Coordinates of C-alpha atoms in Angstrom, one line a residue:
M224 CA 99.1 116.3 94.9
T225 CA 99.4 118.2 98.2
A226 CA 102.1 117.5 100.8
A227 CA 101.1 115.4 103.7
Y228 CA 104.6 115.4 105.2
E229 CA 107.6 117.7 104.8
V230 CA 110.8 116.3 106.2
R231 CA 113.7 118.7 106.3
G232 CA 117.2 117.8 107.5
V233 CA 116.0 115.2 109.9
T234 CA 118.7 113.6 112.1
C235 CA 118.0 111.3 115.0
R236 CA 119.9 109.0 117.4
L237 CA 118.8 105.9 119.3
G238 CA 121.0 104.4 122.0
G239 CA 123.6 107.1 121.4
R240 CA 124.0 106.0 117.8
E241 CA 123.0 108.1 114.8
I242 CA 120.4 106.2 112.9
V243 CA 119.1 108.8 110.4
H244 CA 121.2 111.6 109.1
G245 CA 120.1 114.8 107.3
V246 CA 117.0 113.3 105.5
D247 CA 114.9 115.5 103.3
L248 CA 111.6 114.1 101.9
D249 CA 108.2 115.3 100.8
I250 CA 105.2 112.8 100.9
H251 CA 102.0 113.7 99.1
H252 CA 98.4 112.9 99.3
G253 CA 97.3 110.6 96.6
E254 CA 100.5 108.6 96.4
V255 CA 102.0 105.4 97.7
L256 CA 105.6 106.1 98.8
A257 CA 107.8 103.0 99.5
L258 CA 110.7 103.2 101.9
V259 CA 113.3 100.6 100.9
G260 CA 116.9 99.8 101.9
P261 CA 119.0 97.1 103.4
N262 CA 118.6 95.9 107.0
G263 CA 119.8 98.7 109.4
A264 CA 119.3 101.4 106.7
G265 CA 117.0 103.5 109.0
K266 CA 113.7 102.8 107.4
S267 CA 111.7 102.0 110.5
T268 CA 113.4 104.8 112.4
L269 CA 112.5 107.3 109.7
L270 CA 108.9 106.0 109.8
G271 CA 109.0 106.5 113.6
T272 CA 109.9 110.2 113.1
L273 CA 106.8 110.5 110.9
T274 CA 104.5 109.0 113.5
G275 CA 106.0 111.2 116.2
D276 CA 107.2 108.2 118.2
V277 CA 110.9 108.7 117.5
P278 CA 112.4 112.1 118.7
V279 CA 114.2 114.2 116.2
E280 CA 117.7 115.5 117.2
S281 CA 117.8 118.1 114.5
G282 CA 115.7 119.1 111.5
E283 CA 111.9 119.2 111.4
V284 CA 108.9 117.0 110.4
R285 CA 105.8 118.8 109.3
L286 CA 102.4 117.1 109.0
L287 CA 99.8 119.0 106.9
G288 CA 102.1 122.1 107.2
R289 CA 102.3 122.1 111.0
P290 CA 105.4 121.0 113.0
L291 CA 104.7 117.5 114.3
A292 CA 105.7 118.6 117.8
H293 CA 102.7 120.9 117.8
W294 CA 100.1 118.1 117.4
S295 CA 98.2 116.6 120.3
A296 CA 98.1 112.8 120.6
A297 CA 94.4 112.8 120.0
D298 CA 94.7 114.9 116.8
L299 CA 97.5 112.7 115.5
A300 CA 95.4 109.6 116.1
R301 CA 92.6 111.1 113.9
T302 CA 95.0 112.1 111.2
R303 CA 97.6 109.3 110.8
G304 CA 97.1 105.6 111.3
V305 CA 100.2 103.4 112.1
L306 CA 100.9 99.7 111.5
L307 CA 104.1 98.7 113.3
Q308 CA 106.2 95.6 112.6
A309 CA 105.3 94.0 116.0
N310 CA 101.6 93.1 116.0
Q311 CA 101.2 92.3 119.7
V312 CA 98.3 92.6 122.1
S313 CA 98.8 91.9 125.8
F314 CA 95.3 90.6 126.6
P315 CA 93.2 88.0 124.8
F316 CA 90.9 90.4 123.0
T317 CA 89.0 88.9 120.1
V318 CA 89.9 90.0 116.6
R319 CA 86.6 91.9 116.4
E320 CA 87.6 93.9 119.5
V321 CA 91.0 94.7 118.1
V322 CA 89.5 96.1 114.9
E323 CA 87.0 98.1 116.9
M324 CA 90.0 99.8 118.7
G325 CA 90.6 101.6 115.5
R326 CA 87.5 103.7 116.2
S327 CA 88.8 104.8 119.6
P328 CA 90.1 108.2 118.4
W329 CA 86.6 109.0 117.1
V330 CA 84.6 108.3 120.3
G331 CA 82.1 111.1 120.7
R332 CA 82.7 112.5 117.2
T333 CA 81.0 109.9 115.0
S334 CA 77.8 108.0 115.2
A335 CA 77.5 104.3 116.0
Q336 CA 76.4 103.8 112.4
E337 CA 79.5 105.5 111.0
D338 CA 81.7 103.4 113.3
D339 CA 80.0 100.1 112.3
A340 CA 80.4 101.0 108.6
A341 CA 84.1 101.8 109.0
I342 CA 84.7 98.5 110.9
A343 CA 82.8 96.4 108.4
E344 CA 84.7 97.9 105.5
A345 CA 88.1 97.3 107.2
I346 CA 87.1 93.6 107.9
D347 CA 86.1 93.1 104.3
R348 CA 89.2 94.7 102.8
T349 CA 91.6 92.5 104.9
D350 CA 89.7 89.2 104.5
I351 CA 89.4 88.5 108.2
A352 CA 85.6 87.9 108.7
H353 CA 86.3 84.2 109.5
L354 CA 88.7 85.3 112.3
L355 CA 86.5 87.8 114.2
D356 CA 85.6 85.6 117.2
R357 CA 89.1 84.2 117.7
P358 CA 91.5 85.5 120.4
F359 CA 94.1 87.8 118.7
T360 CA 96.8 86.0 120.7
A361 CA 95.9 82.7 119.1
L362 CA 96.4 83.9 115.5
S363 CA 99.3 83.1 113.2
G364 CA 101.8 85.9 112.4
G365 CA 100.1 86.6 109.0
E366 CA 96.6 86.6 110.6
K367 CA 97.8 89.1 113.2
A368 CA 99.2 91.3 110.5
R369 CA 95.9 91.4 108.6
A370 CA 93.9 92.0 111.8
S371 CA 96.2 94.8 112.8
L372 CA 95.9 96.3 109.3
A373 CA 92.1 96.2 109.7
R374 CA 92.4 98.2 112.9
V375 CA 94.4 100.8 111.1
L376 CA 91.9 100.9 108.2
A377 CA 89.0 101.3 110.6
Q378 CA 90.7 104.4 112.0
Q379 CA 90.0 106.1 108.6
T380 CA 92.9 108.6 108.7
D381 CA 94.1 110.8 105.8
V382 CA 97.7 109.5 106.3
V383 CA 98.6 105.8 106.6
L384 CA 102.0 104.5 107.7
L385 CA 102.8 100.8 107.3
D386 CA 106.0 99.2 108.6
E387 CA 106.6 96.0 106.6
P388 CA 102.9 95.1 106.3
T389 CA 103.6 92.2 103.9
A390 CA 106.5 90.5 105.9
A391 CA 104.4 87.7 107.4
L392 CA 101.9 87.3 104.6
D393 CA 101.6 84.7 101.8
L394 CA 101.7 85.8 98.2
R395 CA 98.0 86.4 97.8
H396 CA 97.7 88.5 100.9
Q397 CA 100.8 90.5 100.1
E398 CA 99.2 91.6 96.8
E399 CA 95.9 92.3 98.6
V400 CA 97.5 94.5 101.2
M401 CA 99.3 96.5 98.5
V402 CA 96.1 96.8 96.4
V403 CA 94.5 98.3 99.6
A404 CA 97.4 100.8 99.8
R405 CA 96.8 101.7 96.1
D406 CA 93.1 102.2 96.8
L407 CA 93.8 104.4 99.7
A408 CA 96.0 106.6 97.6
A409 CA 93.4 106.7 94.8
A410 CA 91.0 108.1 97.4
G411 CA 93.4 110.9 98.2
R412 CA 95.2 109.5 101.2
A413 CA 99.0 109.6 101.7
V414 CA 100.4 106.1 102.1
I415 CA 104.0 105.4 103.4
V416 CA 105.0 101.8 103.4
V417 CA 108.3 100.2 104.4
L418 CA 109.1 97.2 102.1
H419 CA 111.9 94.8 101.6
D420 CA 110.6 93.3 98.3
L421 CA 111.9 95.7 95.6
S422 CA 109.7 94.1 92.9
L423 CA 106.6 94.6 95.0
A424 CA 107.6 98.2 95.7
A425 CA 108.2 98.8 92.0
A426 CA 104.8 97.3 91.1
R427 CA 102.7 99.2 93.7
A428 CA 104.5 102.4 94.7
D429 CA 104.2 105.7 92.8
R430 CA 107.6 106.7 94.2
I431 CA 110.4 104.9 96.1
A432 CA 112.7 106.5 98.7
M433 CA 115.9 104.4 99.1
L434 CA 117.9 104.6 102.3
A435 CA 121.3 103.3 103.3
G436 CA 123.3 104.0 106.4
G437 CA 120.7 106.4 107.6
R438 CA 121.0 108.6 104.5
M439 CA 118.6 109.2 101.7
I440 CA 120.3 107.7 98.6
S441 CA 117.6 108.3 96.0
V442 CA 113.9 109.4 95.6
G443 CA 111.9 109.0 92.5
T444 CA 109.8 106.7 90.4
P445 CA 110.7 103.0 90.5
S446 CA 112.5 103.1 87.2
E447 CA 114.5 106.1 88.4
V448 CA 115.6 104.6 91.7
L449 CA 115.9 100.9 91.0
T450 CA 118.8 100.8 88.6
P451 CA 121.1 97.7 88.6
E452 CA 124.1 99.9 89.6
R453 CA 122.3 101.6 92.5
V454 CA 120.8 98.4 93.9
E455 CA 124.2 96.7 93.8
E456 CA 125.9 99.6 95.4
V457 CA 123.3 99.8 98.3
Y458 CA 122.6 96.1 98.8
G459 CA 126.0 94.7 97.9
I460 CA 124.6 92.2 95.4
A461 CA 124.5 92.1 91.7
V462 CA 121.0 92.1 90.2
H463 CA 119.0 92.0 87.0
V464 CA 116.3 94.7 86.7
L465 CA 113.8 93.3 84.2
T466 CA 111.7 95.9 82.4
D467 CA 110.1 93.9 79.6
T468 CA 107.5 92.2 81.8
P469 CA 103.8 91.3 80.8
D470 CA 102.3 93.8 83.3
G471 CA 104.8 96.6 82.6
H472 CA 106.3 96.6 86.1
L473 CA 110.0 96.2 86.6
I474 CA 111.3 93.2 88.5
V475 CA 114.5 93.0 90.5
V476 CA 116.1 89.6 90.8
P477 CA 119.6 88.6 92.0
H478 CA 122.3 87.9 89.4
R479 CA 122.9 84.5 91.0
G480 CA 125.8 83.7 88.7
L481 CA 127.7 86.6 90.1
S482 CA 126.4 86.6 93.7
D483 CA 126.9 83.0 94.7
T484 CA 129.4 82.9 97.5
V485 CA 129.2 79.2 98.6
S486 CA 132.4 77.4 97.9
S487 CA 133.3 73.8 98.2

């Protein structure tokens, strides 16, 4: 696997407060890397440094071996697709029009047939064909998330960054989104996804990077990172990590007998 991103000693501040401190990380083509950690750990901020939307105070981010600061906006848009937490559109575009926006970086570089094929594939992968003629602003949160993901998929970039793509989705669509992420990695793309569900990260990610307090705590395979001791230390809650599961993926569940805090 070749490196899509190389992150070296990255520190950044927002609102005068240090959010990410001294992070080192390599992200490879052909893998799904999950960023996990408690609220306020710096996951979305670190993702923002990868997209180029959050400025770096010190350290460096390289995309395909080139400093991110040296990329033009147009070249970035053709190389990395980004799904943010907030799926907002200011005007009542239809869902079809929103998905078609994913082809904007390729205007003048691809044929209409190529664009149509990319859009059709994205619609099929995200199960939104029945939504295409509806205004995006009239969708539920989960429907907006799937339509926004379709826009990113239609962009057809080598790197895909997803910030909590499953947060508003039901169980079926959570699994479908992560299967899409796995398919992208199998096709040689680099996929970086911010997740809160540790069991979902364990089931679908090749590697997990755990953050806490803006610092990188651990990077490795799910079994290497998600130990009961580390999860309790980082999240402040006792957990069971179940490894003897039917599908072979570990599951993280609270140790409710130890973590109950409600008193009479």
